[in-house]
Amino acid sequence: PREDMERFGVTDQQILDGIIDDNYKNLLKFEIERAEAYYAKAETGIPMLAPEARLAVASSLVVYKGILDRIKANDYDNFRKRAYVSKFEKFLLLPAAWFNLQKISNNKHVHQPPPAVDATSSP
């Protein structure tokens, strides 16, 4: 977002020129921390999804976290280095996603959505 670029002193021209300095790295660190906070919050909602959708969403969450880890490992150089998780690595991450899903699904503090109301029944 523009306000974050201004806060960290990063310009459009700097991005167009692919200049990575401390300001740019600090901007990416901030945005990654924000994304990780969103992921952590989203994770708590996975048990509320339809059971058949949970593993796909949990797997996606693990893969996207992996991409953020790659950006960090690439020293925030997303202009010259591609941050990605290979198909093989995604396959290897499936057990972690499954185990994490079991952990959050068994968490007693996760709130389940209320049961559907049958509009055809009378009180």
PDB file of C-alpha atoms in Angstrom:
ATOM      1  CA  PRO A   1       0.000   0.000   0.000  1.00  0.00           C
ATOM      2  CA  ARG A   2       1.046   3.541  -0.790  1.00  0.00           C
ATOM      3  CA  GLU A   3       0.984   4.661   2.865  1.00  0.00           C
ATOM      4  CA  ASP A   4       3.384   1.858   3.783  1.00  0.00           C
ATOM      5  CA  MET A   5       5.747   2.835   0.974  1.00  0.00           C
ATOM      6  CA  GLU A   6       5.725   6.422   2.207  1.00  0.00           C
ATOM      7  CA  ARG A   7       6.230   5.314   5.814  1.00  0.00           C
ATOM      8  CA  PHE A   8       9.339   3.341   4.854  1.00  0.00           C
ATOM      9  CA  GLY A   9      10.645   5.821   2.292  1.00  0.00           C
ATOM     10  CA  VAL A  10      10.213   3.603  -0.753  1.00  0.00           C
ATOM     11  CA  THR A  11       9.331   5.250  -4.076  1.00  0.00           C
ATOM     12  CA  ASP A  12       7.648   3.996  -7.220  1.00  0.00           C
ATOM     13  CA  GLN A  13      10.840   4.689  -9.163  1.00  0.00           C
ATOM     14  CA  GLN A  14      12.879   2.639  -6.706  1.00  0.00           C
ATOM     15  CA  ILE A  15      10.565  -0.309  -7.307  1.00  0.00           C
ATOM     16  CA  LEU A  16      10.636   0.196 -11.080  1.00  0.00           C
ATOM     17  CA  ASP A  17      14.449   0.292 -10.937  1.00  0.00           C
ATOM     18  CA  GLY A  18      14.598  -2.784  -8.668  1.00  0.00           C
ATOM     19  CA  ILE A  19      16.610  -1.004  -5.985  1.00  0.00           C
ATOM     20  CA  ILE A  20      16.831  -2.974  -2.764  1.00  0.00           C
ATOM     21  CA  ASP A  21      18.047  -0.911   0.168  1.00  0.00           C
ATOM     22  CA  ASP A  22      17.322  -0.950   3.887  1.00  0.00           C
ATOM     23  CA  ASN A  23      14.104   1.023   3.356  1.00  0.00           C
ATOM     24  CA  TYR A  24      12.827  -1.547   0.880  1.00  0.00           C
ATOM     25  CA  LYS A  25      13.846  -4.467   3.087  1.00  0.00           C
ATOM     26  CA  ASN A  26      12.126  -2.902   6.084  1.00  0.00           C
ATOM     27  CA  LEU A  27       8.972  -2.399   4.006  1.00  0.00           C
ATOM     28  CA  LEU A  28       8.977  -6.055   2.986  1.00  0.00           C
ATOM     29  CA  LYS A  29       9.652  -7.168   6.558  1.00  0.00           C
ATOM     30  CA  PHE A  30       6.651  -5.125   7.678  1.00  0.00           C
ATOM     31  CA  GLU A  31       4.393  -6.513   4.935  1.00  0.00           C
ATOM     32  CA  ILE A  32       5.529 -10.084   5.648  1.00  0.00           C
ATOM     33  CA  GLU A  33       4.815  -9.671   9.359  1.00  0.00           C
ATOM     34  CA  ARG A  34       1.354  -8.371   8.464  1.00  0.00           C
ATOM     35  CA  ALA A  35       0.729 -11.319   6.138  1.00  0.00           C
ATOM     36  CA  GLU A  36       1.895 -13.765   8.812  1.00  0.00           C
ATOM     37  CA  ALA A  37      -0.531 -12.194  11.294  1.00  0.00           C
ATOM     38  CA  TYR A  38      -3.347 -12.578   8.751  1.00  0.00           C
ATOM     39  CA  TYR A  39      -2.348 -16.215   8.200  1.00  0.00           C
ATOM     40  CA  ALA A  40      -2.389 -16.890  11.942  1.00  0.00           C
ATOM     41  CA  LYS A  41      -5.847 -15.354  12.226  1.00  0.00           C
ATOM     42  CA  ALA A  42      -7.109 -17.233   9.168  1.00  0.00           C
ATOM     43  CA  GLU A  43      -5.808 -20.496  10.544  1.00  0.00           C
ATOM     44  CA  THR A  44      -8.261 -20.310  13.431  1.00  0.00           C
ATOM     45  CA  GLY A  45     -11.141 -20.296  10.945  1.00  0.00           C
ATOM     46  CA  ILE A  46     -10.141 -23.466   9.108  1.00  0.00           C
ATOM     47  CA  PRO A  47     -12.117 -25.771  11.448  1.00  0.00           C
ATOM     48  CA  MET A  48     -15.229 -23.761  10.581  1.00  0.00           C
ATOM     49  CA  LEU A  49     -14.942 -24.712   6.910  1.00  0.00           C
ATOM     50  CA  ALA A  50     -16.622 -27.699   5.359  1.00  0.00           C
ATOM     51  CA  PRO A  51     -14.517 -30.755   6.271  1.00  0.00           C
ATOM     52  CA  GLU A  52     -13.697 -31.497   2.635  1.00  0.00           C
ATOM     53  CA  ALA A  53     -12.211 -27.993   2.185  1.00  0.00           C
ATOM     54  CA  ARG A  54     -10.027 -27.897   5.289  1.00  0.00           C
ATOM     55  CA  LEU A  55      -6.938 -29.744   4.054  1.00  0.00           C
ATOM     56  CA  ALA A  56      -6.760 -27.698   0.847  1.00  0.00           C
ATOM     57  CA  VAL A  57      -6.947 -24.437   2.780  1.00  0.00           C
ATOM     58  CA  ALA A  58      -4.479 -25.634   5.438  1.00  0.00           C
ATOM     59  CA  SER A  59      -2.092 -26.771   2.692  1.00  0.00           C
ATOM     60  CA  SER A  60      -2.349 -23.430   0.919  1.00  0.00           C
ATOM     61  CA  LEU A  61      -1.579 -21.664   4.165  1.00  0.00           C
ATOM     62  CA  VAL A  62       1.592 -23.714   4.657  1.00  0.00           C
ATOM     63  CA  VAL A  63       2.696 -23.104   1.045  1.00  0.00           C
ATOM     64  CA  TYR A  64       2.122 -19.347   1.239  1.00  0.00           C
ATOM     65  CA  LYS A  65       4.061 -19.208   4.511  1.00  0.00           C
ATOM     66  CA  GLY A  66       6.829 -21.055   2.661  1.00  0.00           C
ATOM     67  CA  ILE A  67       6.891 -18.375  -0.024  1.00  0.00           C
ATOM     68  CA  LEU A  68       7.285 -15.695   2.638  1.00  0.00           C
ATOM     69  CA  ASP A  69      10.138 -17.718   4.142  1.00  0.00           C
ATOM     70  CA  ARG A  70      11.807 -17.798   0.714  1.00  0.00           C
ATOM     71  CA  ILE A  71      11.527 -14.035   0.369  1.00  0.00           C
ATOM     72  CA  LYS A  72      13.336 -13.720   3.697  1.00  0.00           C
ATOM     73  CA  ALA A  73      15.928 -16.337   2.673  1.00  0.00           C
ATOM     74  CA  ASN A  74      16.507 -14.380  -0.560  1.00  0.00           C
ATOM     75  CA  ASP A  75      17.352 -11.334   1.583  1.00  0.00           C
ATOM     76  CA  TYR A  76      14.148  -9.653   0.355  1.00  0.00           C
ATOM     77  CA  ASP A  77      15.370  -9.578  -3.250  1.00  0.00           C
ATOM     78  CA  ASN A  78      12.158 -10.307  -5.090  1.00  0.00           C
ATOM     79  CA  PHE A  79      13.381  -8.518  -8.205  1.00  0.00           C
ATOM     80  CA  ARG A  80      16.192 -10.882  -9.154  1.00  0.00           C
ATOM     81  CA  LYS A  81      15.316 -14.005  -7.159  1.00  0.00           C
ATOM     82  CA  ARG A  82      12.071 -15.901  -7.435  1.00  0.00           C
ATOM     83  CA  ALA A  83      10.458 -16.859  -4.141  1.00  0.00           C
ATOM     84  CA  TYR A  84       8.541 -20.065  -4.671  1.00  0.00           C
ATOM     85  CA  VAL A  85       7.844 -23.498  -3.296  1.00  0.00           C
ATOM     86  CA  SER A  86       8.436 -26.289  -5.820  1.00  0.00           C
ATOM     87  CA  LYS A  87       5.858 -28.967  -6.521  1.00  0.00           C
ATOM     88  CA  PHE A  88       8.020 -31.497  -4.719  1.00  0.00           C
ATOM     89  CA  GLU A  89       8.331 -29.234  -1.687  1.00  0.00           C
ATOM     90  CA  LYS A  90       4.572 -28.709  -1.695  1.00  0.00           C
ATOM     91  CA  PHE A  91       4.157 -32.471  -1.619  1.00  0.00           C
ATOM     92  CA  LEU A  92       6.558 -32.668   1.315  1.00  0.00           C
ATOM     93  CA  LEU A  93       4.594 -29.969   3.154  1.00  0.00           C
ATOM     94  CA  LEU A  94       1.331 -31.932   3.038  1.00  0.00           C
ATOM     95  CA  PRO A  95       2.023 -33.954   6.198  1.00  0.00           C
ATOM     96  CA  ALA A  96       2.821 -30.750   8.112  1.00  0.00           C
ATOM     97  CA  ALA A  97      -0.431 -29.210   6.886  1.00  0.00           C
ATOM     98  CA  TRP A  98      -2.363 -32.319   7.861  1.00  0.00           C
ATOM     99  CA  PHE A  99      -0.841 -32.490  11.354  1.00  0.00           C
ATOM    100  CA  ASN A 100      -1.399 -28.777  11.882  1.00  0.00           C
ATOM    101  CA  LEU A 101      -5.019 -29.218  10.784  1.00  0.00           C
ATOM    102  CA  GLN A 102      -5.472 -31.982  13.340  1.00  0.00           C
ATOM    103  CA  LYS A 103      -4.014 -29.762  16.045  1.00  0.00           C
ATOM    104  CA  ILE A 104      -6.235 -26.754  15.304  1.00  0.00           C
ATOM    105  CA  SER A 105      -9.310 -28.907  14.714  1.00  0.00           C
ATOM    106  CA  ASN A 106      -8.897 -30.501  18.140  1.00  0.00           C
ATOM    107  CA  ASN A 107      -8.353 -27.151  19.842  1.00  0.00           C
ATOM    108  CA  LYS A 108     -11.259 -26.733  22.254  1.00  0.00           C
ATOM    109  CA  HIS A 109     -10.996 -22.947  22.001  1.00  0.00           C
ATOM    110  CA  VAL A 110     -11.965 -22.855  18.334  1.00  0.00           C
ATOM    111  CA  HIS A 111     -15.536 -21.716  17.921  1.00  0.00           C
ATOM    112  CA  GLN A 112     -17.728 -23.644  15.557  1.00  0.00           C
ATOM    113  CA  PRO A 113     -20.391 -21.817  13.578  1.00  0.00           C
ATOM    114  CA  PRO A 114     -23.892 -22.065  14.964  1.00  0.00           C
ATOM    115  CA  PRO A 115     -26.066 -24.814  13.503  1.00  0.00           C
ATOM    116  CA  ALA A 116     -28.192 -23.904  10.529  1.00  0.00           C
ATOM    117  CA  VAL A 117     -31.703 -22.799  11.343  1.00  0.00           C
ATOM    118  CA  ASP A 118     -34.476 -24.731   9.650  1.00  0.00           C
ATOM    119  CA  ALA A 119     -36.791 -21.998   8.379  1.00  0.00           C
ATOM    120  CA  THR A 120     -39.558 -24.526   7.716  1.00  0.00           C
ATOM    121  CA  SER A 121     -39.969 -25.618  11.322  1.00  0.00           C
ATOM    122  CA  SER A 122     -42.090 -23.707  13.770  1.00  0.00           C
ATOM    123  CA  PRO A 123     -40.975 -22.813  17.300  1.00  0.00           C
TER     124      PRO A 123
END
